[in-house]
mmCIF file of C-alpha atoms (C1' of nucleotides) in Angstrom:
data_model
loop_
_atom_site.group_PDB
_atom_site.id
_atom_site.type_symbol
_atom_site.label_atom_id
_atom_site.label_comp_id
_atom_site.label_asym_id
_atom_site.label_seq_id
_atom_site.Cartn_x
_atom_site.Cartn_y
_atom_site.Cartn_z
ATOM 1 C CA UNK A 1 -8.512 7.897 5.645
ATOM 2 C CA UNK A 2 -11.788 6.077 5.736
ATOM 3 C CA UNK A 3 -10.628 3.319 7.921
ATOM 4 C CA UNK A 4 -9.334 2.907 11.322
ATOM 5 C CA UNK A 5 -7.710 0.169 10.779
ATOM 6 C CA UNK A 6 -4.151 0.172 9.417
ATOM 7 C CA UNK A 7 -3.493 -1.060 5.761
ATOM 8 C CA UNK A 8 -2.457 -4.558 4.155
ATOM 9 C CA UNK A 9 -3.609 -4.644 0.647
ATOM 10 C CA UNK A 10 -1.263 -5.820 -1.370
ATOM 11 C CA UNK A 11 2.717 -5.652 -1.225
ATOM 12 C CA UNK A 12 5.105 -4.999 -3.885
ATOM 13 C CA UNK A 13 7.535 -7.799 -3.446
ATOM 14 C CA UNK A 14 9.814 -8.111 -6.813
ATOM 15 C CA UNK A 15 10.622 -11.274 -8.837
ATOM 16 C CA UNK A 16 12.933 -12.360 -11.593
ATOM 17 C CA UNK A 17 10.114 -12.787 -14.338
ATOM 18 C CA UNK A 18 7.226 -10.284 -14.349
ATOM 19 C CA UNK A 19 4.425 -9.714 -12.768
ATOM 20 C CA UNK A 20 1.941 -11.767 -15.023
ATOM 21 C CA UNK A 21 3.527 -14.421 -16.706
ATOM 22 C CA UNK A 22 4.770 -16.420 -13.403
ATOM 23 C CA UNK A 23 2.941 -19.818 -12.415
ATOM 24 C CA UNK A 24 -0.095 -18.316 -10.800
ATOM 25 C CA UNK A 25 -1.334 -17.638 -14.024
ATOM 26 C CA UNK A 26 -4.315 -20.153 -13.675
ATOM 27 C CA UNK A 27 -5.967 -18.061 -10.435
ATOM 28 C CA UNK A 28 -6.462 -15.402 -13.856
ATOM 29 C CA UNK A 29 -9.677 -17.383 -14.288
ATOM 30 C CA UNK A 30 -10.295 -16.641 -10.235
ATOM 31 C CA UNK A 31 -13.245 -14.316 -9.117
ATOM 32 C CA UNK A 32 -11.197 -12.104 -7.379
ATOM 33 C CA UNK A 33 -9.360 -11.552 -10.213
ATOM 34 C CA UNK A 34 -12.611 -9.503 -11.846
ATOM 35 C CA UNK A 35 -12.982 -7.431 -8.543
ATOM 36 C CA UNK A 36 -12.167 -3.741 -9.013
ATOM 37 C CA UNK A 37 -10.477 -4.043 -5.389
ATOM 38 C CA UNK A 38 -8.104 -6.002 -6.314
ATOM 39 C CA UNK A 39 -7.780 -5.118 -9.599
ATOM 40 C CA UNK A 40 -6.532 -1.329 -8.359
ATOM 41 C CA UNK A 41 -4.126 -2.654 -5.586
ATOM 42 C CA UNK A 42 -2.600 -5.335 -7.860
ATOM 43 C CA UNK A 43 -2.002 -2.098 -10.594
ATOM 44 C CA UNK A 44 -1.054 0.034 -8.252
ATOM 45 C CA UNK A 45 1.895 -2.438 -6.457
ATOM 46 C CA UNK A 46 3.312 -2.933 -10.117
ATOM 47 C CA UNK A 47 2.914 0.454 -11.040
ATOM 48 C CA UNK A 48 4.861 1.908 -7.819
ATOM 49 C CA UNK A 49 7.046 -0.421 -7.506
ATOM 50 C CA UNK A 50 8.265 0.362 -11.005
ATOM 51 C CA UNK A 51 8.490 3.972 -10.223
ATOM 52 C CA UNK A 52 10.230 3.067 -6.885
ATOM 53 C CA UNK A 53 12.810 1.140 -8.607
ATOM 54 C CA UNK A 54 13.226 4.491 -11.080
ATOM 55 C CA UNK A 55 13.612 6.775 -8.362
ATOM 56 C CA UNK A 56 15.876 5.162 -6.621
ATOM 57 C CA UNK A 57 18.617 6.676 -8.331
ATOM 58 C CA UNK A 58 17.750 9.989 -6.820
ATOM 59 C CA UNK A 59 17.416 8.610 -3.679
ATOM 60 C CA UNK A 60 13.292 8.799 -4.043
ATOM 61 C CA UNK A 61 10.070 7.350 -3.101
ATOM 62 C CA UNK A 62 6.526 7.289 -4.357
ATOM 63 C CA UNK A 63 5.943 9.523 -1.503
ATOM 64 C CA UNK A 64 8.562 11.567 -1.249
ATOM 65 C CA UNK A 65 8.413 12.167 -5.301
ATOM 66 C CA UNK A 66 4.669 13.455 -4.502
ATOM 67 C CA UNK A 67 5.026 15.910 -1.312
ATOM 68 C CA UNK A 68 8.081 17.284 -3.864
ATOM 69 C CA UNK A 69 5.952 17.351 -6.754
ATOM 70 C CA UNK A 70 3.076 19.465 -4.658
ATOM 71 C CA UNK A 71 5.797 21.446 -3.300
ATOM 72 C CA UNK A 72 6.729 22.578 -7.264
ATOM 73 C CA UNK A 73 3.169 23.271 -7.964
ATOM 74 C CA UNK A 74 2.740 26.770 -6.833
ATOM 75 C CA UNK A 75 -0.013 25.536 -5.057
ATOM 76 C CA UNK A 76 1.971 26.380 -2.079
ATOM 77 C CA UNK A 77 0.212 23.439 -0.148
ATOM 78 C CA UNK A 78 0.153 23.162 3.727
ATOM 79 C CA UNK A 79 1.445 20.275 5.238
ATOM 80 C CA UNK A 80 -2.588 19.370 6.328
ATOM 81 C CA UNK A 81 -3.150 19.839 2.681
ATOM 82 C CA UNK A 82 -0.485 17.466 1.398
ATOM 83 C CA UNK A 83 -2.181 15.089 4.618
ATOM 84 C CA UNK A 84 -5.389 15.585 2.569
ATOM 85 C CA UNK A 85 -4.547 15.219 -0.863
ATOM 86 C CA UNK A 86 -2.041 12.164 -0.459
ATOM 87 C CA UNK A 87 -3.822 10.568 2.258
ATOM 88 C CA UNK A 88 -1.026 10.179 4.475
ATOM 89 C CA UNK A 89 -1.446 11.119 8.479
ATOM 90 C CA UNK A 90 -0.447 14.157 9.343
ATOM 91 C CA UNK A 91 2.665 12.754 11.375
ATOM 92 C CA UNK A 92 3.733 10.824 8.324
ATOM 93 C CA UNK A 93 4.420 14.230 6.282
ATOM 94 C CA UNK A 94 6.552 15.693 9.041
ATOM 95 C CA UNK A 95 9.250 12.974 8.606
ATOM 96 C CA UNK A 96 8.757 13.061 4.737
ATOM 97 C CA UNK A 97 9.101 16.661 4.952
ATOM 98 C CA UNK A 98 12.075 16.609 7.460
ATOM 99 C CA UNK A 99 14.360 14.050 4.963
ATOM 100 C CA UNK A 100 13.693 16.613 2.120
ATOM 101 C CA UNK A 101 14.307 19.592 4.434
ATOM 102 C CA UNK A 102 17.336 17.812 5.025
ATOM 103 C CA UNK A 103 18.368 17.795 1.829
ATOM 104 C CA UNK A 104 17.643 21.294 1.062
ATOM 105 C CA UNK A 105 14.963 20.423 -1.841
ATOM 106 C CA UNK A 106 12.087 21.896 -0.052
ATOM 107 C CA UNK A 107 11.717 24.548 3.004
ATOM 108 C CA UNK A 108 9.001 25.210 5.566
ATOM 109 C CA UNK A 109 7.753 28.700 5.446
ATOM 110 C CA UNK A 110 5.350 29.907 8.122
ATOM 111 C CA UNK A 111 2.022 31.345 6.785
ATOM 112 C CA UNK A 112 1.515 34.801 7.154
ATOM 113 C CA UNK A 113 -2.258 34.915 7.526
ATOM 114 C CA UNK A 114 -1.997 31.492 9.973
ATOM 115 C CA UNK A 115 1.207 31.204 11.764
ATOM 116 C CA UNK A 116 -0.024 27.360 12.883
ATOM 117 C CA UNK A 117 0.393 26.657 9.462
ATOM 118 C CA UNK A 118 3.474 25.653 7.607
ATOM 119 C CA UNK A 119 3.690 26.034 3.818
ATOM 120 C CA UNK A 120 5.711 24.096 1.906
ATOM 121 C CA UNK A 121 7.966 25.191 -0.781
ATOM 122 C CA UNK A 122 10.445 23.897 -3.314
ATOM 123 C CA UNK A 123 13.998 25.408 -3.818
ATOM 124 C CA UNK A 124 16.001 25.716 -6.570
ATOM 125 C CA UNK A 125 17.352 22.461 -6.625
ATOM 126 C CA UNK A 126 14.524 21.049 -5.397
ATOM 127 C CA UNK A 127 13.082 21.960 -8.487
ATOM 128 C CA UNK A 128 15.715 20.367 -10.688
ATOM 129 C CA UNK A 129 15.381 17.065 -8.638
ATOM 130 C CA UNK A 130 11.868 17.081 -9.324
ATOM 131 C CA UNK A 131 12.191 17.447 -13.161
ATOM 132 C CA UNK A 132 14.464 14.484 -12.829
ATOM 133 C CA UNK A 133 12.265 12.725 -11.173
ATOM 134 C CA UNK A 134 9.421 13.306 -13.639
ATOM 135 C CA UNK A 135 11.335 11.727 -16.150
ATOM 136 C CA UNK A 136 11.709 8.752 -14.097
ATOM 137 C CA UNK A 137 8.468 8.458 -12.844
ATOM 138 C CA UNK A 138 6.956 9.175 -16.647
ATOM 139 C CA UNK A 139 9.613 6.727 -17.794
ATOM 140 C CA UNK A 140 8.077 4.041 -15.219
ATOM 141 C CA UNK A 141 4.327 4.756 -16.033
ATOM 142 C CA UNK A 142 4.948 4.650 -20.005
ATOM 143 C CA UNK A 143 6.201 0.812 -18.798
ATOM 144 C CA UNK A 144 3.750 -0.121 -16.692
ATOM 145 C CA UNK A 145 0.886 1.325 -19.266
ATOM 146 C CA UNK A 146 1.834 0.095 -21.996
ATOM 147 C CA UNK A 147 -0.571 -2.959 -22.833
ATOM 148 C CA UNK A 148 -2.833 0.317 -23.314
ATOM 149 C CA UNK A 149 -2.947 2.434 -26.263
ATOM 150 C CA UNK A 150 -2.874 6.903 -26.092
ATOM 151 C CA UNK A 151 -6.715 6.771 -26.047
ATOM 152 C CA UNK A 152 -6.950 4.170 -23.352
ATOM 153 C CA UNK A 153 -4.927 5.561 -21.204
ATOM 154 C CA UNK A 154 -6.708 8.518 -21.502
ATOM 155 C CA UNK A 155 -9.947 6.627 -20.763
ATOM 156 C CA UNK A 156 -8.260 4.416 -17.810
ATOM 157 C CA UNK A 157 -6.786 8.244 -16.148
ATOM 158 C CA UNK A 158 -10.326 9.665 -16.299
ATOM 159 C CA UNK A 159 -11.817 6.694 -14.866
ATOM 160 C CA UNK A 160 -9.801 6.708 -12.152
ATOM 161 C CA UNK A 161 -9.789 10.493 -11.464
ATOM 162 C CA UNK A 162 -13.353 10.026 -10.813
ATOM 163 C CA UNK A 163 -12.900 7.289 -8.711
ATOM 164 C CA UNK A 164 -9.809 9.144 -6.658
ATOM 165 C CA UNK A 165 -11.882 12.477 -6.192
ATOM 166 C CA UNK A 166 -15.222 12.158 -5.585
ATOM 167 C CA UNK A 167 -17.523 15.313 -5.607
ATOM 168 C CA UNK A 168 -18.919 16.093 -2.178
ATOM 169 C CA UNK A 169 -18.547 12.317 -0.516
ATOM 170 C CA UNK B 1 7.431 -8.121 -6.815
ATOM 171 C CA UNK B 2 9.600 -5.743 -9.191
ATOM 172 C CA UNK B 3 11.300 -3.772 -7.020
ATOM 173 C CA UNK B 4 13.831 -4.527 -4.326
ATOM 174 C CA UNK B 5 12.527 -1.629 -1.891
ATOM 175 C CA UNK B 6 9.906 -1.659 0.064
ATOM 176 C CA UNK B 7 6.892 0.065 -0.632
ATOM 177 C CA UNK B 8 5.685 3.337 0.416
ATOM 178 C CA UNK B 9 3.211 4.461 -1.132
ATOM 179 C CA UNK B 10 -0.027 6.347 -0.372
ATOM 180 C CA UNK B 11 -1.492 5.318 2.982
ATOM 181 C CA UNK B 12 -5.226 5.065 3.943
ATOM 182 C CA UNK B 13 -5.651 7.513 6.948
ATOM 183 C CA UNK B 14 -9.026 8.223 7.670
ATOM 184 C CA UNK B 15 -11.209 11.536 7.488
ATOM 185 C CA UNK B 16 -13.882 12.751 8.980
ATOM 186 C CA UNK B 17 -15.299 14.705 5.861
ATOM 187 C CA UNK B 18 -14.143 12.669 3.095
ATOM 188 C CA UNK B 19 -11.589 11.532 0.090
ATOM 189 C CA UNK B 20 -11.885 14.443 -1.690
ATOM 190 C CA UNK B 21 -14.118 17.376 -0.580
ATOM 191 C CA UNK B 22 -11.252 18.504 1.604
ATOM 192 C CA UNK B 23 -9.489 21.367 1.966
ATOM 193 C CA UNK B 24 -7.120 20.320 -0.148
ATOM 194 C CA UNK B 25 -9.367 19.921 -3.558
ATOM 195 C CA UNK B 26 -6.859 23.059 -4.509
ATOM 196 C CA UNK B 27 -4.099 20.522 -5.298
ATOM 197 C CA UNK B 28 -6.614 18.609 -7.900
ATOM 198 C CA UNK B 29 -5.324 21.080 -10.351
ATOM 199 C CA UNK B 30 -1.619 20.044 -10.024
ATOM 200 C CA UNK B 31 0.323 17.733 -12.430
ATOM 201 C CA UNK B 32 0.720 15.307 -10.191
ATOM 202 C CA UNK B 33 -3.007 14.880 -9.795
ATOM 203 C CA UNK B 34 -3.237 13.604 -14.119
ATOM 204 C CA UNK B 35 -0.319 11.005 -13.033
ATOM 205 C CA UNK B 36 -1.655 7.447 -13.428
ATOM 206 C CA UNK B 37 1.224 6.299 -10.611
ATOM 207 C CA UNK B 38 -0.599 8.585 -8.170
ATOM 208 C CA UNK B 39 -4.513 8.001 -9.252
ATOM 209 C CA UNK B 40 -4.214 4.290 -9.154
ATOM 210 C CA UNK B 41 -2.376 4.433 -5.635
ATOM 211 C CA UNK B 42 -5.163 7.081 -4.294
ATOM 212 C CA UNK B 43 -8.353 4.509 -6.158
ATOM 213 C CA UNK B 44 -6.960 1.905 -4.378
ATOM 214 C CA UNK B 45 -6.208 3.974 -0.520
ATOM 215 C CA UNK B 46 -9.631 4.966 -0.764
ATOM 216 C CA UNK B 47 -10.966 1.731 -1.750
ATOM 217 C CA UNK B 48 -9.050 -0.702 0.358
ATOM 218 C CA UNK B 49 -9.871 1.609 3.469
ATOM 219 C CA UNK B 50 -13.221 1.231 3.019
ATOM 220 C CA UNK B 51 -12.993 -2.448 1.976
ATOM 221 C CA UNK B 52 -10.927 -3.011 5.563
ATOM 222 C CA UNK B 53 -13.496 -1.224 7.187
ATOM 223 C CA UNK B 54 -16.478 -3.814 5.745
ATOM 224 C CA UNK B 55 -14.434 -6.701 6.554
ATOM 225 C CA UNK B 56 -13.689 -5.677 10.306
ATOM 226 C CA UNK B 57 -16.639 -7.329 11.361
ATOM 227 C CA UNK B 58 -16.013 -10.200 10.487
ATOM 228 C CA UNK B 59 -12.068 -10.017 11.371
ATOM 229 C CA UNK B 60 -10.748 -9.672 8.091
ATOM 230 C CA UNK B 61 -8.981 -7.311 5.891
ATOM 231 C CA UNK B 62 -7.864 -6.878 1.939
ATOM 232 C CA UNK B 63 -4.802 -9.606 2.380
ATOM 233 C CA UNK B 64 -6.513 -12.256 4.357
ATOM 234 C CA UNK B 65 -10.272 -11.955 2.376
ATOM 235 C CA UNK B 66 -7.904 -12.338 -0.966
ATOM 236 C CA UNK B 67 -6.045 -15.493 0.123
ATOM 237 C CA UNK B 68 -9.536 -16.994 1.212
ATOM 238 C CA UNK B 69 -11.264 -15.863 -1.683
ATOM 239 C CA UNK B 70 -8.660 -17.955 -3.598
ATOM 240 C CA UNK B 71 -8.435 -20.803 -1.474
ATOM 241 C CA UNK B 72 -12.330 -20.714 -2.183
ATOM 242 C CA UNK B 73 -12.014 -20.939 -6.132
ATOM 243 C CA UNK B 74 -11.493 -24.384 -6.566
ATOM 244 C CA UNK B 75 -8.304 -24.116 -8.040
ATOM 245 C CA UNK B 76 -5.746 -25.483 -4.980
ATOM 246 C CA UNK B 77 -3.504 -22.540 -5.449
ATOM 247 C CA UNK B 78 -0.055 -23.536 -3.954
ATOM 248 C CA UNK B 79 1.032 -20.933 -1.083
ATOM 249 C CA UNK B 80 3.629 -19.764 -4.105
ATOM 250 C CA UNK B 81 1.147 -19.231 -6.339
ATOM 251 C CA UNK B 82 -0.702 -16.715 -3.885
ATOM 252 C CA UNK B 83 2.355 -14.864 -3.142
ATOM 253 C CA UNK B 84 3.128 -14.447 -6.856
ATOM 254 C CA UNK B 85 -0.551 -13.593 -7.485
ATOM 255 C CA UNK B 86 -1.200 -11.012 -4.934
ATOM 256 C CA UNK B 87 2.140 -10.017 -5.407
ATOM 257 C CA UNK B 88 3.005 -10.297 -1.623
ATOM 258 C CA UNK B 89 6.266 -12.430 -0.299
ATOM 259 C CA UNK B 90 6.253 -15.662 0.117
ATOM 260 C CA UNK B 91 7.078 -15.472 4.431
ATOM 261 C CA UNK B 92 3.816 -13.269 4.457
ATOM 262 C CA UNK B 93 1.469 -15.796 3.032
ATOM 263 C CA UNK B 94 2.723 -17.803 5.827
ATOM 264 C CA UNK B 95 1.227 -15.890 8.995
ATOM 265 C CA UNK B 96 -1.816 -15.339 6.598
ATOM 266 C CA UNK B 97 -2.606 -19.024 6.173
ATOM 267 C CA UNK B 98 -1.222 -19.399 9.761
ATOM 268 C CA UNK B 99 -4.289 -17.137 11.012
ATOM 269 C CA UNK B 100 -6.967 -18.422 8.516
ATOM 270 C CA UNK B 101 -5.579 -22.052 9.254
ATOM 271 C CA UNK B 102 -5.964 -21.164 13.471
ATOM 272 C CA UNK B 103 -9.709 -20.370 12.852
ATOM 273 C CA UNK B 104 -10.529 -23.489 10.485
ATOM 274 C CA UNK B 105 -11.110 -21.128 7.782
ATOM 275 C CA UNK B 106 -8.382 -22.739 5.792
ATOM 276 C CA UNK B 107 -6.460 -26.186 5.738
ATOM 277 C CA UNK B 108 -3.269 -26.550 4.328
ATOM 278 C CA UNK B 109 -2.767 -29.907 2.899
ATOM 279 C CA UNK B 110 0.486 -31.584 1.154
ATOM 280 C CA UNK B 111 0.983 -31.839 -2.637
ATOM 281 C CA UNK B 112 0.939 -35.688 -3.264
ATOM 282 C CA UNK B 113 2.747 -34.725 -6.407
ATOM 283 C CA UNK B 114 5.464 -32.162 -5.010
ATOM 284 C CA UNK B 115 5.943 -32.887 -1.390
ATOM 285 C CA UNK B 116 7.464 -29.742 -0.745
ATOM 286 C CA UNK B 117 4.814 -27.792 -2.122
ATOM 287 C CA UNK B 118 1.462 -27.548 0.039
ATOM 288 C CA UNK B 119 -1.775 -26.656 -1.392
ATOM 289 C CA UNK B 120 -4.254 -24.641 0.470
ATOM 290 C CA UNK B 121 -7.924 -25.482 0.804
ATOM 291 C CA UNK B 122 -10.851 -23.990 2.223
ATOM 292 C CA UNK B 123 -13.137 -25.598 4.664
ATOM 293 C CA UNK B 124 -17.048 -26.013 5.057
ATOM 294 C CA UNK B 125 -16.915 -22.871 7.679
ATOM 295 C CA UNK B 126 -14.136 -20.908 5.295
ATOM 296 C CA UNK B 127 -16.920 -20.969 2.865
ATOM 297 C CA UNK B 128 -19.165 -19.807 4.270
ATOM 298 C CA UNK B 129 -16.850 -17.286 5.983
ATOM 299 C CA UNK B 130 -16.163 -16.189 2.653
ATOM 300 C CA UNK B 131 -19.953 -15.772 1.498
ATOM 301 C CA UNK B 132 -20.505 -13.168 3.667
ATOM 302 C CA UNK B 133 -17.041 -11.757 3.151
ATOM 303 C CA UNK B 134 -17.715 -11.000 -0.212
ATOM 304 C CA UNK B 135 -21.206 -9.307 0.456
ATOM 305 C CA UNK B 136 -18.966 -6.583 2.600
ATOM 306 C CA UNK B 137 -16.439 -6.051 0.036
ATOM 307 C CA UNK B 138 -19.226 -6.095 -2.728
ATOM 308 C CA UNK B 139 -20.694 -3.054 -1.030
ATOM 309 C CA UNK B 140 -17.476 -0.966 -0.139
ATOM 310 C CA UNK B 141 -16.862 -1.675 -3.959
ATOM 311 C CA UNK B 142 -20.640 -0.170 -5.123
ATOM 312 C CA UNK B 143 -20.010 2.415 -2.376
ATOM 313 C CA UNK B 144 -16.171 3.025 -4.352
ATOM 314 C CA UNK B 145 -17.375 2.803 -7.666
ATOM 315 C CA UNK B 146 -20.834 5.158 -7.129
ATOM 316 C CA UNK B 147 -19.672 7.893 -9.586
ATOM 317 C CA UNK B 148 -19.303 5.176 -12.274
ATOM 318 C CA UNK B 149 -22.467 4.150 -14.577
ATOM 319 C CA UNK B 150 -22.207 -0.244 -14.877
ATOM 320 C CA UNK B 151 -21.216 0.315 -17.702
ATOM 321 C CA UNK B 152 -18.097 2.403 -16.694
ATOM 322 C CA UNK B 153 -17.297 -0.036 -14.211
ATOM 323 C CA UNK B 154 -16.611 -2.483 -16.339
ATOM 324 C CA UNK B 155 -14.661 -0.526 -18.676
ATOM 325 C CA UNK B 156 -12.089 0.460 -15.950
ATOM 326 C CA UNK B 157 -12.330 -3.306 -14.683
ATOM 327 C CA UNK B 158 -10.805 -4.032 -18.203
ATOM 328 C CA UNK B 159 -8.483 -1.780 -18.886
ATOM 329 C CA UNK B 160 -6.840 -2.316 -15.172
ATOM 330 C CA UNK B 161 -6.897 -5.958 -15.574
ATOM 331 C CA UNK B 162 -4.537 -5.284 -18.682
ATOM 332 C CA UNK B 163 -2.462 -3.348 -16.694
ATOM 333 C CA UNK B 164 -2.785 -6.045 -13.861
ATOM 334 C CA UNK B 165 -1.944 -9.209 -15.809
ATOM 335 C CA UNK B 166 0.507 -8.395 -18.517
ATOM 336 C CA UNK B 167 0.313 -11.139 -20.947
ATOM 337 C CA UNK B 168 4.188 -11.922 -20.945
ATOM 338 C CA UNK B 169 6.301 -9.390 -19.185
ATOM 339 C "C1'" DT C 1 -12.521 25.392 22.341
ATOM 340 C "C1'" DA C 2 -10.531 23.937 17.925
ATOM 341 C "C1'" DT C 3 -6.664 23.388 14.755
ATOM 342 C "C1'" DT C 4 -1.589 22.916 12.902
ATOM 343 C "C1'" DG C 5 2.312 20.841 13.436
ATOM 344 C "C1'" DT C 6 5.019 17.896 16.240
ATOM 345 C "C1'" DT C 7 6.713 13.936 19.069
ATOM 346 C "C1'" DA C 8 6.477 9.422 20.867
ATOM 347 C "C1'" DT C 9 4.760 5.015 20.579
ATOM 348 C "C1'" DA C 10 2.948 0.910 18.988
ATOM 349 C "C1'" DC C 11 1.399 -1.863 15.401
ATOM 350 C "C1'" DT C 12 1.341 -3.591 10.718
ATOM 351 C "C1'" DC C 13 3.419 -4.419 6.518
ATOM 352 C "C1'" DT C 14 7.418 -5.698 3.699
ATOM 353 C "C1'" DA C 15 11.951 -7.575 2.471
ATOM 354 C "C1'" DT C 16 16.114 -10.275 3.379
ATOM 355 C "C1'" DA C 17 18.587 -13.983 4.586
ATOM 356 C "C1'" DA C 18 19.100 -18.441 6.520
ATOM 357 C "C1'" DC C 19 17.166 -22.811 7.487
ATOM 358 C "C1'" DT C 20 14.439 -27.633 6.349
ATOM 359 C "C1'" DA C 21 12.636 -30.744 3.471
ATOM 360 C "C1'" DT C 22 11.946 -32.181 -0.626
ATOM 361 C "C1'" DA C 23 13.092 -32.485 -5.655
ATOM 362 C "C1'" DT D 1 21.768 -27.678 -7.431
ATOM 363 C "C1'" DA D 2 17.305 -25.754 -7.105
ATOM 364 C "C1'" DT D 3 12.698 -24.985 -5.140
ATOM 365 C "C1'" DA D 4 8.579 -24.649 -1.437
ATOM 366 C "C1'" DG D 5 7.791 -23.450 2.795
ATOM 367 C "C1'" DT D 6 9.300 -21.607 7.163
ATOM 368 C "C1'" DT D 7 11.516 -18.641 10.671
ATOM 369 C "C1'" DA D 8 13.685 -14.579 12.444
ATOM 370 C "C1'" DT D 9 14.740 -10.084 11.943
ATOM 371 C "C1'" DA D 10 15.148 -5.532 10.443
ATOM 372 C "C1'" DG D 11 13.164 -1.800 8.133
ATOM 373 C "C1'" DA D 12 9.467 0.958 6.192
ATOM 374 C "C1'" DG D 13 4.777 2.310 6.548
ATOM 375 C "C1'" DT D 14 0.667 3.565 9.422
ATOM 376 C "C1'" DA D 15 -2.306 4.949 13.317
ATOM 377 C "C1'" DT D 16 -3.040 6.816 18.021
ATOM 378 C "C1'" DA D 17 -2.625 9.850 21.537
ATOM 379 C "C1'" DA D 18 -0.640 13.715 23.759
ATOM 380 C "C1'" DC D 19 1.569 18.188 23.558
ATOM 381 C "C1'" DA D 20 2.869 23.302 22.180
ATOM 382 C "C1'" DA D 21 1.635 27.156 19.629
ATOM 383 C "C1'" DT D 22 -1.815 29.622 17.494
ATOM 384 C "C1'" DA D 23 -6.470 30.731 16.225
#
DNA sequence: TATTGTTATACTCTATAACTATA
DNA sequence: TATAGTTATAGAGTATAACAATA
């Protein structure tokens, strides 16, 4: 990514009540609470940490539930490409790779036009963890998005699409 | 926060090229690139990574510009009021203030109501610290937000900070 | 020479539990 | 008994550099 420095932002440390309604309520009327910066990383540690806590269960991350999900795409990404697209360093996907190698959900298969290259693909039951997981990840989203209506969501995920892919930057 | 794990996540690994003009813009056509989870966690790599990078100079990043922002507001936010706002455990805020406090950015001073509770203040050069602090992540946030009208921007300011700040979850 | 994947390493972030001092 | 802050520690995430194989 961008910077080459490594990343705080904001953590995704649990508590018994909720995420809003806790004491800190009065830094709402804060500047930084208006700043898109924070804004994103705040929704973003409630929102994975949600889907974290749903995915446990199948002994999933965030991260790991994404490299799977590209590897059930058909896309059949490369592990540069799932670098890329999850901005993640290259040696990060090798481990992630290696735990769901391990677990036979996903296999390396060298490319035939670049034998550098690896291509990742799902197997079989790497396929039927992932639709498990979708329901657990769609499960945590439908929680963590619903102060929004249908049609704001909408809105919100083409917002942020824009935001997350920019053009030609 | 709500989970008990930690959190993965997307990281912020830097590219030459860019966020999204990669190689990888194939994978923009997967599922997992309409999934609010993963937009909001990719929005916020990209912008945190470039916030970071603005703040460098002046020996900052995300976590520590947020606590001084606060300290700033004129609210005397208890250190357990920060963690619960930026979501971030309590023993972090610690070796936050700890740093801000070492370079008389910050002063912590003692709750005359609730001696075990210590509010955190910012001094003359904290304010002034934080002036030009928010000038950097101003920019990385124009820079973040450039293929949004104003008028966009604040739409998806709103509709995160309802995802942000749930009114009683 | 440049690139893909890999390994090793170090550094940061994050969570847990235990401690203290107050309440 | 419970809470705010602190400490120590372990674990996950992240970045850097160096290497082998291939282009």
């Amino acid at each position: 990514m961008p910077s080459p420095q490594p990343s705080p932002a904001l953590g995704e440390t649990p508590t018994e009540q909720a995420a809003g309604d806790d004491g800190a309520h009065r830094l709402l009327a804060t500047d930084l609470a208006s700043e898109v910066e924070f804004l994103t990383a705040r929704a973003r540690s409630i929102g994975t940490a949600r889907a974290n806590a749903n995915l446990a269960p199948l002994d999933l991350r965030v991260s790991s539930y994404c490299v799977l999900a590209l590897a059930c795409s058909g896309t059949n990404p490369s592990q540069r490409e799932l670098a890329e697209f999850l901005r993640l360093d290259p040696s990060q996907i090798v481990s992630l790779i290696d735990r769901l190698e391990n677990r036979g959900a996903v296999r390396r298969e060298s490319d035939v036009r670049d034998r550098r290259s690896k291509v990742v693909a799902a197997t079989a039951s790497g396929r039927t963890l992932y639709a498990r997981a979708r329901v657990a990840v769609r499960e945590a989203e439908d929680e963590s998005m619903a102060p929004l209506s249908a049609e704001e969501r909408l809105q919100l995920k083409a917002l942020l699409q824009r935001v997350a892919f920019v053009p030609s930057e």
